[in-house]
Amino acid sequence: MGVFIVKRILITVPILLAVSFLTFVLISFSPMEPAEAILRAQEVPVITDELIEQTNEKLGLNKPFIIQYIDWLMDCLQLDFGDSYVKNESVWQLVGPSFFNTLKLTVVSSLVIILFSVLLGVICALQEGKIIDRILRTVLFVLTAVPTYWLGAILILFFSVKLDLLPTSGMSGMKSYILPVIATSLGYIGIYFRTIRSAMLNNLNEDYVIYGRSSGLSEKKITMHILRNSLQVSISIFCMSIPIILGGTVVVENVFAWPGIGSLSIEAILSRDFPVIQAYVLIVAVAFVIFNMISDILNAALNPRIRNDNS
Amino acid sequence: MKILEVKNLNVWDIHTGRIIVHNTSFKLEEGRCLAIVGESGSGKSVTCRAIMKLNKRSLQQTGEIFLKNEGLHQLSERQMRRKRGKHLYMILQNGMTAFDPSCVIKVHLQETLQTHFDWKEKEIEQKMIQAMESVNLKNAKELMHKYPHQLSGGMLQRIMIALALVLEPDVLIADEPTTALDTISQYEVVEQLMKIRQNMKSAIIFISHDLGIVQKIADEVLVMKDGEVVEQDDTQTIFVNPQHEYTKYLINTRRALSDNFKNVMRESLYC
Amino acid sequence: MKVVKNLYRDKLGRASFIFILLVMLLGVFAPFIAPHDPLAVDMKLRYAAPSWEYLLGNDHLGRDILSRMLYGIRPSILWVFVALILSVCIGAIMGFIAGYFRGNVDAIVMRICDVMLSFPIYVITIAIVAILGPGLGNILIAFILMKWAWFARIIRTSVMQYVELDYVKYARAIGRSHIHIIARHILPVTFSDIAVTASSSMGSMILQISGLSFLGLGIKAPNPEWGMMLSEAREVMFTRPELMIAPGVAIVIVVLAFNFLSDSLQVALNPQLRKPKNRSGLKPFKTVLNEKEVAK
Ligand SMILES: Nc1ncnc2c1ncn2[C@@H]1O[C@H](COP(=O)(O)OP(=O)(O)O)[C@@H](O)[C@H]1O
Ligand SMILES: [Mg+2]
């Protein structure tokens, strides 16, 4: 197990480096020259070539590309992403809090997803082919085809406007979580619930179930064994879903005016605030990679085959 | 004494309507061993599972099955469950997949024995250790705390046999217990099965397509082809004087194979 | 041929296929079918209810919603489809190269895939849109750049399986050219895997791309696109919620049709899944696995 963890972490490091390099390269393709953008942001009245040259010098933009990258990476590691072109704040001041807002939404949604996927998946597997199974499967299948933003709008119209139960947007207290979490979760529940259901059904035909029956075990005991093995799938799904949702909250955040990193990034694109975009891409990609790593490790920890592998 | 009797067993797939086992009947006397042979896909496993009423829901069966004169075909699933394990017990082909991969072996052994006997944990452990040692498993206590993937197929197979020793079922069904094993483990498993035969009153249904083992272990042989019984007789008679073409074919192929094997051995000795 | 027959027998699959074909044709021939100019503004008709002349009513600028829906098929489905085909082609080429030749080429291609798949799709799209500016073309470029890696992985796995088969080894041994072997022996058998993967990602691609248009990063106004129409409808959501109906329902139905088709395709290519139990389980499981692939 220890070996596995070390290996997995070692694989992650080069990927992180590559991701950061790509982010750096990508943004340096931006059509606007950084020095010019900064001077504009500082509202310098007349921008001369000389002034640009001076700024380049000051910011180290004349150095070789690779040195610039290393400097930038070192700064990033200290959470110094430079200053926003548009707002009078450092990028981290903008990105940091909104990243955590996104993270909160992601974690709550993942919990909801796993809870309902397991619940519905187990119900449907035990009732396979019966009316409940069919109805749930159909409803959830349809839900996977519903665009989140449309669903979000419908939820707002119904719960906030018509029933006046919940806030339409923003992030203020527990109540404001409900609608964004529902909008985020429903589609994923539709996918993951089917996975859990089929994991249960596959386990139903495993040899160990037949052997358990042939030994005379009660159905209750056998169901517990099946659940135990299917739960492993559920937990790996839980871990997997976090990074995927994290990377995809942009739309929901936009619909519900959630002050997260997705909303921030759209704002930054429309105002061409490159340092913010760069930080957004880097942070979300890094979080994505790291969550995936954690998910793999947790997965391994749950699997006795890997857990007890001492080699 | 007649212990198991199967009369006109039919099994078919309700989706396709295909008949998988066709009008099969046979009897099993106390303490005897019946071997079922036939190529794969001939319906041996389905027959056995039909006896235990453990086929998938998509397979339907008719016919009469009597265990000690009690009609199993009339029992409800609940009553049937009480028969399984204690009276009818089945060993699967692949030991590696027969135990829940996420639990140590002991969990299954304990759950099974607790279901059928009022023994305490200590007692169960003792009996299991004794049984496991008698099938040549050393360090039985440690073995019970291992996960299936940490043991070999042969060991798991023998653990299933050890459980049979404790359960003392009336009928023990072994569905190709040696097919998934290497030659040495095969030998050990067969050895243990023979020992069981000597020590227990249980009757055994032994499925295999290894005629060598069958000749060694079985009292009677039943030959299946495409879901039908084509021949059924004493082991001796079948091997010496096979009646049906298919049986002859099976025995000849085996002879050819083992002759071939001998030739290869001889050649490699000379080189 | 057998596949076509199997697919034809599956009622739902057949219906989905015909429906999708129909929708695509409507998109292609939109200029001949659309009753009005999708861009024609008529302030007198603002928010007009459905009428015989304007079957689905008019939007906030008095434009004909039906015509806009019909023209919207082009960016919402046809262009997405083209992008999908392109990324499948790139993915197939890379996957074939990696899986067939193995060795260093394989290692390099797979490491590139690893890095590409370390970016969530929305993030990379936003980065590319930030550089190139908003626009449907740029979003599609981002998708092609990202998705090929996913297809390459899956196709590589599938190719590797078949390269090991005896008849392929034989063909190699008797010195057939690589092109010949790939075209004659491997492409036909991997094709089913390619088709299933591609069809199962079409639905999610439509959803994602319309989502980006909804955010204002896609097609530029006043051109019609379904996500964009929803975005415009949202502005007046509280007073005129009915404007959200047509584009929303259209997206749901089309995506559903693609999902059904992909399910049926899978069954058609692999008939032993026909048993109801397996069938219901397989597709999402594969999707999740793929997502896991993406995540790795
Ligand atoms: N659950 C099932 N549904 C449909 N057909 C089955 C099922 N199980 C087995 N069969 C079919 O029954 C036949 C006999 O299978 P089996 O009894 O496993 O053969 P074997 O003699 O090798 O043990 C095979 O042709 C198999 O395809
Ligand atoms: Mg069998």
Coordinates of C-alpha atoms in Angstrom, one line a residue, chain B residues 102-250:
Chain B
S102 CA -13.8 -8.0 0.5
C103 CA -13.9 -10.2 3.6
V104 CA -11.4 -12.6 5.1
I105 CA -12.2 -16.3 4.7
K106 CA -13.3 -16.7 8.2
V107 CA -16.4 -14.5 7.7
H108 CA -17.9 -17.0 5.3
L109 CA -17.0 -20.0 7.4
Q110 CA -18.4 -18.5 10.5
E111 CA -21.6 -17.2 8.9
T112 CA -22.3 -20.6 7.4
L113 CA -21.8 -22.6 10.6
Q114 CA -23.7 -20.1 12.7
T115 CA -26.6 -20.5 10.3
H116 CA -26.7 -24.2 10.8
F117 CA -25.5 -24.9 14.3
D118 CA -25.8 -23.2 17.7
W119 CA -22.0 -23.1 18.2
K120 CA -20.0 -20.4 19.8
E121 CA -17.3 -18.6 17.9
K122 CA -14.6 -20.6 19.7
E123 CA -16.2 -23.8 19.0
I124 CA -16.6 -23.0 15.3
E125 CA -13.0 -22.0 15.1
Q126 CA -11.8 -25.2 16.7
K127 CA -13.9 -27.4 14.4
M128 CA -12.7 -25.5 11.4
I129 CA -9.1 -25.7 12.4
Q130 CA -9.4 -29.4 12.9
A131 CA -11.2 -29.8 9.5
M132 CA -8.7 -27.7 7.7
E133 CA -5.8 -29.6 9.2
S134 CA -7.3 -32.9 8.1
V135 CA -7.3 -31.6 4.5
N136 CA -3.6 -30.8 4.8
L137 CA -3.9 -27.1 5.3
K138 CA -1.2 -25.9 7.7
N139 CA -1.5 -22.8 9.9
A140 CA -5.3 -23.1 9.6
K141 CA -5.8 -20.3 12.1
E142 CA -3.8 -17.8 10.1
L143 CA -5.4 -18.9 6.9
M144 CA -8.8 -18.0 8.1
H145 CA -7.7 -14.4 8.6
K146 CA -6.5 -14.1 5.0
Y147 CA -8.4 -12.6 2.0
P148 CA -9.3 -14.9 -0.8
H149 CA -6.8 -13.3 -3.2
Q150 CA -4.0 -14.0 -0.7
L151 CA -4.5 -17.8 -1.1
S152 CA -4.2 -20.1 -4.0
G153 CA -7.0 -21.8 -5.9
G154 CA -6.1 -25.2 -4.5
M155 CA -6.1 -23.9 -0.9
L156 CA -9.5 -22.3 -1.3
Q157 CA -10.9 -25.4 -2.9
R158 CA -9.6 -27.4 0.1
I159 CA -11.1 -24.8 2.5
M160 CA -14.5 -25.4 0.8
I161 CA -14.0 -29.2 1.3
A162 CA -13.0 -28.6 5.0
L163 CA -16.3 -26.8 5.5
A164 CA -18.0 -29.8 4.0
L165 CA -16.3 -32.0 6.6
V166 CA -17.8 -29.9 9.4
L167 CA -21.2 -29.5 7.7
E168 CA -21.5 -33.2 6.9
P169 CA -24.1 -32.8 4.2
D170 CA -26.1 -35.7 2.9
V171 CA -25.1 -34.8 -0.6
L172 CA -21.9 -33.0 -1.6
I173 CA -21.9 -31.6 -5.1
A174 CA -18.4 -30.7 -6.5
D175 CA -18.7 -28.8 -9.8
E176 CA -15.4 -29.3 -11.6
P177 CA -13.4 -28.7 -8.4
T178 CA -10.1 -29.5 -10.1
T179 CA -10.4 -27.8 -13.5
A180 CA -9.0 -24.4 -12.4
L181 CA -6.0 -26.0 -10.7
D182 CA -2.5 -27.0 -11.6
T183 CA -1.6 -30.7 -11.6
I184 CA -0.2 -30.8 -8.1
S185 CA -3.1 -29.0 -6.5
Q186 CA -5.5 -31.2 -8.5
Y187 CA -3.9 -34.2 -7.0
E188 CA -4.2 -32.8 -3.5
V189 CA -7.8 -31.9 -3.9
V190 CA -8.7 -35.3 -5.4
E191 CA -6.9 -36.9 -2.5
Q192 CA -9.0 -35.0 0.0
L193 CA -12.2 -35.8 -1.8
M194 CA -11.3 -39.5 -1.6
K195 CA -10.6 -39.2 2.1
I196 CA -14.0 -37.5 2.6
R197 CA -15.5 -40.5 0.9
Q198 CA -13.9 -42.8 3.4
N199 CA -14.8 -40.8 6.4
M200 CA -18.2 -39.5 5.7
K201 CA -21.5 -41.0 4.9
S202 CA -22.1 -38.2 2.4
A203 CA -22.9 -39.1 -1.2
I204 CA -21.0 -37.1 -3.8
I205 CA -21.8 -35.8 -7.2
F206 CA -18.6 -35.1 -8.9
I207 CA -18.5 -33.2 -12.1
S208 CA -15.4 -33.3 -14.2
H209 CA -14.2 -33.7 -17.7
D210 CA -11.0 -35.4 -16.5
L211 CA -11.8 -39.0 -17.0
G212 CA -8.6 -40.1 -15.2
I213 CA -9.8 -38.6 -12.0
V214 CA -13.3 -39.9 -12.6
Q215 CA -12.1 -43.4 -13.0
K216 CA -10.3 -43.1 -9.7
I217 CA -13.0 -41.5 -7.6
A218 CA -16.4 -42.5 -8.9
D219 CA -18.6 -45.5 -8.4
E220 CA -21.0 -44.6 -11.2
V221 CA -20.7 -42.4 -14.2
L222 CA -23.4 -40.4 -16.0
V223 CA -22.5 -39.1 -19.5
M224 CA -24.2 -36.0 -20.7
K225 CA -24.4 -34.6 -24.1
D226 CA -26.3 -31.5 -25.2
G227 CA -28.4 -31.6 -22.1
E228 CA -29.3 -35.2 -22.3
V229 CA -28.0 -38.3 -20.5
V230 CA -26.6 -40.6 -23.1
E231 CA -25.3 -43.3 -20.8
Q232 CA -25.2 -44.2 -17.2
D233 CA -23.5 -47.1 -15.5
D234 CA -20.9 -48.4 -13.1
T235 CA -17.5 -46.8 -13.6
Q236 CA -16.0 -50.1 -14.4
T237 CA -18.5 -51.0 -17.0
I238 CA -18.4 -47.6 -18.7
F239 CA -14.6 -47.6 -19.0
V240 CA -14.3 -51.2 -20.1
N241 CA -17.4 -51.5 -22.2
P242 CA -18.8 -48.2 -23.3
Q243 CA -22.1 -48.5 -25.1
H244 CA -22.9 -45.2 -26.6
E245 CA -20.8 -43.7 -29.4
Y246 CA -20.3 -40.5 -27.6
T247 CA -18.9 -42.3 -24.5
K248 CA -16.6 -44.3 -26.7
Y249 CA -15.5 -41.1 -28.3
L250 CA -14.7 -39.5 -24.9

